[in-house]
PDB file of C-alpha atoms in Angstrom:
ATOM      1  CA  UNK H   1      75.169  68.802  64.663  1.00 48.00           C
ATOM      2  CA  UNK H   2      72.040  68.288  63.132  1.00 53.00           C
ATOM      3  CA  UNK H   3      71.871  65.226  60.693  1.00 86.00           C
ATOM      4  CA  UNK H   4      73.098  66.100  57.083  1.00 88.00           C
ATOM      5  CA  UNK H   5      73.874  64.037  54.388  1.00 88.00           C
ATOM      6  CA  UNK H   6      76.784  62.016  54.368  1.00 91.00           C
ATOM      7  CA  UNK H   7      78.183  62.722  50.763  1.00 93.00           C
ATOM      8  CA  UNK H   8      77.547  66.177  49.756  1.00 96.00           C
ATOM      9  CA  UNK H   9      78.819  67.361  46.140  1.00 95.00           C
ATOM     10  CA  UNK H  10      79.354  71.134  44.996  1.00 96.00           C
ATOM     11  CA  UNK H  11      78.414  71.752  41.607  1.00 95.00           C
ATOM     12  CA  UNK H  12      78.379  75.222  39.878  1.00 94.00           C
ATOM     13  CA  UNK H  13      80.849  77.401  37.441  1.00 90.00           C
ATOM     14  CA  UNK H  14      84.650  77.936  37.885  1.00 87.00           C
ATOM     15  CA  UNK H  15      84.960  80.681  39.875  1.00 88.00           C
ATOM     16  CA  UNK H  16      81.377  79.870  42.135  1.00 92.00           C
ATOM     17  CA  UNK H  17      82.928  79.262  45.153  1.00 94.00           C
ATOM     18  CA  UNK H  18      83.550  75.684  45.128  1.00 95.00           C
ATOM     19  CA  UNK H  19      87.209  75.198  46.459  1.00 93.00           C
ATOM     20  CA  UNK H  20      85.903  78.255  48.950  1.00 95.00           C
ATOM     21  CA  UNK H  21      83.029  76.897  50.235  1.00 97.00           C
ATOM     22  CA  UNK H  22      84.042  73.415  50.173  1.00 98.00           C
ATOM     23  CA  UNK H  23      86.938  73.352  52.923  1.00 98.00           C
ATOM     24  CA  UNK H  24      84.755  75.899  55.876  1.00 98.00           C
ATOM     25  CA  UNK H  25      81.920  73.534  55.347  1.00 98.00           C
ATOM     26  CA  UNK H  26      84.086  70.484  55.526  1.00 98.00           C
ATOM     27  CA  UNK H  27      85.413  71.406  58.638  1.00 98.00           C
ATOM     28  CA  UNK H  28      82.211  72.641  60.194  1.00 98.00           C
ATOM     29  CA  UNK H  29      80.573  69.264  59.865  1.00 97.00           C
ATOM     30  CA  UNK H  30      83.358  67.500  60.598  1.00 97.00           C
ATOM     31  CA  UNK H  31      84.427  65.911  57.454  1.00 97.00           C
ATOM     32  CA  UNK H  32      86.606  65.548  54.867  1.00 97.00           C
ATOM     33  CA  UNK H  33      86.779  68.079  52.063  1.00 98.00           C
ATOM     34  CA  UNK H  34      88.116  66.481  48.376  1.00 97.00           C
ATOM     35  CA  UNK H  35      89.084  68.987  45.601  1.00 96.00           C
ATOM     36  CA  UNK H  36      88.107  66.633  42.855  1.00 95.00           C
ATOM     37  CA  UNK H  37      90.772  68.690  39.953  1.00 92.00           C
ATOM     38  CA  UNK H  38      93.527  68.493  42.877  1.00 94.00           C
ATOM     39  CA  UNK H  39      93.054  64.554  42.938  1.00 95.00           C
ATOM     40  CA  UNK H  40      92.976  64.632  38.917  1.00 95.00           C
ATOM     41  CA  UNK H  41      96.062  66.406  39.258  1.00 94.00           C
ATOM     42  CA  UNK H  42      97.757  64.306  41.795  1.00 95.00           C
ATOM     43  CA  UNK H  43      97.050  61.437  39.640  1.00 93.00           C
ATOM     44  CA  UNK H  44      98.068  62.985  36.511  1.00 93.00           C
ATOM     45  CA  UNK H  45     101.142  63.988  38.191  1.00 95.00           C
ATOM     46  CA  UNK H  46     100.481  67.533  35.878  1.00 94.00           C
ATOM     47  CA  UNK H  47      98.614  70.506  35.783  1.00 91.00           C
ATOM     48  CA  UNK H  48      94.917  70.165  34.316  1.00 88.00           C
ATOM     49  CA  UNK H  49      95.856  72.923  31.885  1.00 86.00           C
ATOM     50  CA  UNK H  50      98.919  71.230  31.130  1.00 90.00           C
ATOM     51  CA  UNK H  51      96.948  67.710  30.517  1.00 91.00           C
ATOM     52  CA  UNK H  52      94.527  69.923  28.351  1.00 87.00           C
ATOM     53  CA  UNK H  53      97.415  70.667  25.914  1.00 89.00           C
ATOM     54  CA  UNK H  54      99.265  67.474  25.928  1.00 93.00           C
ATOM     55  CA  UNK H  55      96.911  64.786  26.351  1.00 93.00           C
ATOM     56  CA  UNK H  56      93.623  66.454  25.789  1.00 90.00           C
ATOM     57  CA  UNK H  57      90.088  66.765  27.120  1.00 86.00           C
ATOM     58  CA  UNK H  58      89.399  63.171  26.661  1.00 88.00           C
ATOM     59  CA  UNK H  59      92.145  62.180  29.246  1.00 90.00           C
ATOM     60  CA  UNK H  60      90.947  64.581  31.764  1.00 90.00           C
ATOM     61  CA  UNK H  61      87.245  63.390  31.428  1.00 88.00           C
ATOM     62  CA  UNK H  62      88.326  59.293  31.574  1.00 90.00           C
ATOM     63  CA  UNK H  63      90.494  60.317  35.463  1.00 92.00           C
ATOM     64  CA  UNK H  64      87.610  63.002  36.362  1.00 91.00           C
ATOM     65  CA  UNK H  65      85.270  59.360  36.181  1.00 90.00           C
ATOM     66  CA  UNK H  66      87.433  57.242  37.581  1.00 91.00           C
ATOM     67  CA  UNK H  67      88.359  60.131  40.853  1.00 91.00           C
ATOM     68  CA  UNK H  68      84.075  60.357  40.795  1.00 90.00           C
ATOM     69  CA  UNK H  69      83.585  56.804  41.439  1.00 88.00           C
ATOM     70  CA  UNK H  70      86.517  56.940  43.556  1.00 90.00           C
ATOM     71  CA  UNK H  71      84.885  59.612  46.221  1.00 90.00           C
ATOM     72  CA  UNK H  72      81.328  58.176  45.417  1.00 88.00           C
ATOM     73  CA  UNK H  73      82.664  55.190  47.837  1.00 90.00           C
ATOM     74  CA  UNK H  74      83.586  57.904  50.425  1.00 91.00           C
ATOM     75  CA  UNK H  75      81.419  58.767  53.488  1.00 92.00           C
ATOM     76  CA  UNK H  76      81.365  62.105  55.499  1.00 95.00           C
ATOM     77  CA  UNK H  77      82.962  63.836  52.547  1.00 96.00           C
ATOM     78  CA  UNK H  78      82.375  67.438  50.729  1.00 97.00           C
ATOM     79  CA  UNK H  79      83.480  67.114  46.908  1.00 96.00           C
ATOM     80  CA  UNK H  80      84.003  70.276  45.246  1.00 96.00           C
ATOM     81  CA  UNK H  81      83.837  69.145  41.648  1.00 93.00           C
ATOM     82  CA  UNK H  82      84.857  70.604  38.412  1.00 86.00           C
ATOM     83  CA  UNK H  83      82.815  72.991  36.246  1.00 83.00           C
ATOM     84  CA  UNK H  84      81.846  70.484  33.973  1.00 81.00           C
ATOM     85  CA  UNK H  85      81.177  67.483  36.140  1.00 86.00           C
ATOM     86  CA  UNK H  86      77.439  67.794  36.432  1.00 82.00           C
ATOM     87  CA  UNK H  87      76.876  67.855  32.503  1.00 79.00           C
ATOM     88  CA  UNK H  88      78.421  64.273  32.409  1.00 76.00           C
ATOM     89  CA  UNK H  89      75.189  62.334  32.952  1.00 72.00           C
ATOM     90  CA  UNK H  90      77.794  58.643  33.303  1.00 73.00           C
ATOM     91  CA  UNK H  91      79.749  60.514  36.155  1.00 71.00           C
ATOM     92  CA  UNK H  92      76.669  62.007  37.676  1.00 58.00           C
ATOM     93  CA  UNK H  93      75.030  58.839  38.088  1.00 59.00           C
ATOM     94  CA  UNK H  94      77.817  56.902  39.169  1.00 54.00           C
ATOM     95  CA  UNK H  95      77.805  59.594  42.368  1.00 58.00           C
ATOM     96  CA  UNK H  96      74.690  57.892  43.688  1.00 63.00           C
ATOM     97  CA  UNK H  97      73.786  58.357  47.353  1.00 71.00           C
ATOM     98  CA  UNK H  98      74.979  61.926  47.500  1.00 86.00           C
ATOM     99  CA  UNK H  99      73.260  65.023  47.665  1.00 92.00           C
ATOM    100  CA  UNK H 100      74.260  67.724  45.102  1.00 93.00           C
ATOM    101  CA  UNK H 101      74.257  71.726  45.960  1.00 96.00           C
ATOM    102  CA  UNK H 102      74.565  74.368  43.356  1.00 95.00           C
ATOM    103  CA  UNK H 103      76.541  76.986  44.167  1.00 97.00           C
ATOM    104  CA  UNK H 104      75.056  79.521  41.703  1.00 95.00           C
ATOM    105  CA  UNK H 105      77.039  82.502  40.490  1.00 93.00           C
ATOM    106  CA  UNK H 106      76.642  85.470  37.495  1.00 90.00           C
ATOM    107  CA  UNK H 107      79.600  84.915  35.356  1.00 86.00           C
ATOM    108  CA  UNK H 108      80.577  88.529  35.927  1.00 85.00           C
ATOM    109  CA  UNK H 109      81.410  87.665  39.611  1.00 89.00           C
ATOM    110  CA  UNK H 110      83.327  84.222  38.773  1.00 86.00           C
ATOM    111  CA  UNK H 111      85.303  85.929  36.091  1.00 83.00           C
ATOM    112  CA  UNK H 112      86.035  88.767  39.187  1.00 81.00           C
ATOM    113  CA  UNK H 113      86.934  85.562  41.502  1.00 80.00           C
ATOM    114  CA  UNK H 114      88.967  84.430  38.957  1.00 79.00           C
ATOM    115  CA  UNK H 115      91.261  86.984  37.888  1.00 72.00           C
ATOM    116  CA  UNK H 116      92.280  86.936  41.399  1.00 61.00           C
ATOM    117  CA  UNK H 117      93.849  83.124  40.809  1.00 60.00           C
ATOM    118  CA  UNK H 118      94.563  83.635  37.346  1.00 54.00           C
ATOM    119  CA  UNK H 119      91.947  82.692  35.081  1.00 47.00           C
ATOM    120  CA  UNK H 120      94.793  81.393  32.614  1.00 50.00           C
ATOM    121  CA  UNK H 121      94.828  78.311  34.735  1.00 54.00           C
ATOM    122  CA  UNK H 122      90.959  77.393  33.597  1.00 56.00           C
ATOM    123  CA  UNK H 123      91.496  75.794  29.754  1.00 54.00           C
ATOM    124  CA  UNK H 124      87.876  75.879  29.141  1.00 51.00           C
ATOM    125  CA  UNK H 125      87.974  79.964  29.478  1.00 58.00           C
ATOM    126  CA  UNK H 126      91.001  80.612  27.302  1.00 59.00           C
ATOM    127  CA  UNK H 127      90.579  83.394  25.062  1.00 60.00           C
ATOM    128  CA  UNK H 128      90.467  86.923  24.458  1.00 68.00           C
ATOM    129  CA  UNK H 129      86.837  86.811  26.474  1.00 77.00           C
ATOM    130  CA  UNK H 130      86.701  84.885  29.508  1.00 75.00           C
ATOM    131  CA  UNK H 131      83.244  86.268  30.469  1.00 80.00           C
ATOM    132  CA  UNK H 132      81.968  85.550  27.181  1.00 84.00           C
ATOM    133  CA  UNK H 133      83.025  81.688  27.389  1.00 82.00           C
ATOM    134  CA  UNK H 134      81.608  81.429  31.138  1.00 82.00           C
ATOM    135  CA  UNK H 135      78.396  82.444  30.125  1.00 86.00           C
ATOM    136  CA  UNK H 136      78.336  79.990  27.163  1.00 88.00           C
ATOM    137  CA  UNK H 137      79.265  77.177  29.886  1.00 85.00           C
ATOM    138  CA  UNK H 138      76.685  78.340  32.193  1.00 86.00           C
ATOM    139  CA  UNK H 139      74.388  78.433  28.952  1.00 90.00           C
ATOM    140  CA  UNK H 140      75.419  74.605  28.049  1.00 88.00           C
ATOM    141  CA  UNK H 141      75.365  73.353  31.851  1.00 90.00           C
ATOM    142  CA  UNK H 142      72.452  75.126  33.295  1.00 90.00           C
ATOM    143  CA  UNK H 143      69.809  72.560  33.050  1.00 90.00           C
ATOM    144  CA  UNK H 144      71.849  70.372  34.290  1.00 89.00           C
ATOM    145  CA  UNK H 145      72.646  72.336  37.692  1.00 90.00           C
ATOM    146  CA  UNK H 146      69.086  73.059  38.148  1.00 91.00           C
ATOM    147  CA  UNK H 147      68.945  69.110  38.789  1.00 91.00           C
ATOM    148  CA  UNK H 148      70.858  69.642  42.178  1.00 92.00           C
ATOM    149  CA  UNK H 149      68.964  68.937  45.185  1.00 92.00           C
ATOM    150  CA  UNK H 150      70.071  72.414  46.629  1.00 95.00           C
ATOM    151  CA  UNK H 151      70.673  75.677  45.159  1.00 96.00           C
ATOM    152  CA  UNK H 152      72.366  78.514  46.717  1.00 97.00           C
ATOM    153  CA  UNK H 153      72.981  81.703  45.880  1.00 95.00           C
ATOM    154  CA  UNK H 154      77.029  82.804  46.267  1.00 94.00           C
ATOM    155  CA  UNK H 155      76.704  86.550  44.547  1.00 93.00           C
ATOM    156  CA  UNK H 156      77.345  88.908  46.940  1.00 91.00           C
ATOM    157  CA  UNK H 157      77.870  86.889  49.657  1.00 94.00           C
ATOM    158  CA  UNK H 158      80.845  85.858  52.206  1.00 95.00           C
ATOM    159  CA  UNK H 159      81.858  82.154  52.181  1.00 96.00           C
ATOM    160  CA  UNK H 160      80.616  82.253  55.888  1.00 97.00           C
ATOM    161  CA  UNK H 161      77.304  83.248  55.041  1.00 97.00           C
ATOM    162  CA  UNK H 162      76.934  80.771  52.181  1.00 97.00           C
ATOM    163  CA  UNK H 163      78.133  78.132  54.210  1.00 98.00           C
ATOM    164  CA  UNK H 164      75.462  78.812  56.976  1.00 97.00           C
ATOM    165  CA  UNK H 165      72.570  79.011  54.336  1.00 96.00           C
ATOM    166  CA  UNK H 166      74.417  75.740  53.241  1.00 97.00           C
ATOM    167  CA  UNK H 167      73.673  74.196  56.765  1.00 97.00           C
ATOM    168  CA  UNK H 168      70.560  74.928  57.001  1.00 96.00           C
ATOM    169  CA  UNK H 169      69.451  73.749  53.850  1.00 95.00           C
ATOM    170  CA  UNK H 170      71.342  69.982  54.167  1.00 96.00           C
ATOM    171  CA  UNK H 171      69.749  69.857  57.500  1.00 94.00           C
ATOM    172  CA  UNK H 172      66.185  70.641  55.853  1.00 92.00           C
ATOM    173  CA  UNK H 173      67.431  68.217  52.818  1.00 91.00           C
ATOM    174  CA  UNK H 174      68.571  65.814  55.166  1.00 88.00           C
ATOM    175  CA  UNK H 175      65.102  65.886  57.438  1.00 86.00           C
ATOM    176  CA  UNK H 176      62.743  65.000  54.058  1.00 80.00           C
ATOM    177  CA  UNK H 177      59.643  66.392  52.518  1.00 68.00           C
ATOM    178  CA  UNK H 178      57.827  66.389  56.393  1.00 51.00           C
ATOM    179  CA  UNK H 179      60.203  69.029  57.480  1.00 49.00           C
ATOM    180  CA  UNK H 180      58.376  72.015  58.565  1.00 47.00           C
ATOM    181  CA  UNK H 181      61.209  73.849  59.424  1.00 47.00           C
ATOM    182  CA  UNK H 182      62.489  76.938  56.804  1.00 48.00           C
ATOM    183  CA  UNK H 183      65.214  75.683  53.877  1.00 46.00           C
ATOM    184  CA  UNK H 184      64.364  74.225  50.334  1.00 50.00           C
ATOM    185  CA  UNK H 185      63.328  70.993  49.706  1.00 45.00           C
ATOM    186  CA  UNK H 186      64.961  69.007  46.789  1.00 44.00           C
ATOM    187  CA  UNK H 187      64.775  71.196  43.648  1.00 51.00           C
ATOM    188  CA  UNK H 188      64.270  73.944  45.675  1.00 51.00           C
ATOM    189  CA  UNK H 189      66.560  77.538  45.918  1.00 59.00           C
ATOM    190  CA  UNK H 190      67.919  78.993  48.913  1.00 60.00           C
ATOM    191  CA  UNK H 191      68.200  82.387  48.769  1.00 52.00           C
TER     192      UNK H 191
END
């Protein structure tokens, strides 16, 4: 396999493809895929939704950092990281040496994803209007996903396919700003 970078962290919205994506790409290059709300959860020895109501955000956000800088030791790993995780400019930079990839969805087709797993299990979207409360989060956290060195575009498409455009663009990432080949550069969209 082509070189790729070593740490590779998937940003975007619940219901972008993250815990999707994450595992096929894992095993495709050969390393080890983290669900970073799992570990949280493993920790916690609860539910995030059930931390939510009994201990609060606050509790969540101080094991999300300490699980970050946890898997920001790791090598040869795929993070799929919660929904809010890129906004939090201490955990963000704490992640150094990793590239970041956007996995960019219309809330309409997380909210579709989601009612498949039961969207009751995401705190942040509780309410009468789900939709309505993704697209505020994507509102809030947008400029901060546009940061990601890679953006990729999961509408419409099959995990496989976003997980080959996802190859091809770390390998382009990976090969620097003299790569001639096709793929985005850093800041760049993959489409």
């Amino acid at each position: 396999m082509s070189s790729v970078p070593r740490k590779i962290w998937l940003v975007g919205l619940s219901g972008s493809g993250k815990s999707t994506i994450g595992p096929i790409l894992a095993r495709r290059l050969g390393y080890r895929f983290v669900d970073l709300d799992r570990e949280i959860e493993a920790r916690a020895g609860e539910s995030i939704s059930r931390m939510f109501r009994r201990r609060g955000e606050g509790e969540f956000r101080r094991l999300e950092a300490d699980e970050s800088a946890r898997m920001a030791r790791k090598k040869n790993v795929v993070v799929a990281t919660g929904g809010g995780w890129m906004a939090r400019r201490d955990i963000d930079r704490a992640s150094g040496g990793r590239v970041r990839v956007w996995l960019r969805v219309r809330p309409e087709t997380a909210i579709h994803r989601l009612s498949r797993e039961g969207a009751e299990a995401r705190p942040l979207l509780a309410g009468s209007d789900p939709e309505a409360a993704l697209a505020t989060l994507l509102a809030a956290r947008e400029a901060a996903y546009a940061e990601a060195e890679v953006v990729l575009e999961t509408d419409g498409r099959e995990p496989e396919a976003v997980v080959e455009v996802a190859l091809r663009s770390l390998r382009h990432f990976a090969a620097g700003p003299q790569a001639d080949g096709e793929g985005p550069t850093a800041g760049q969209q993959e489409s």
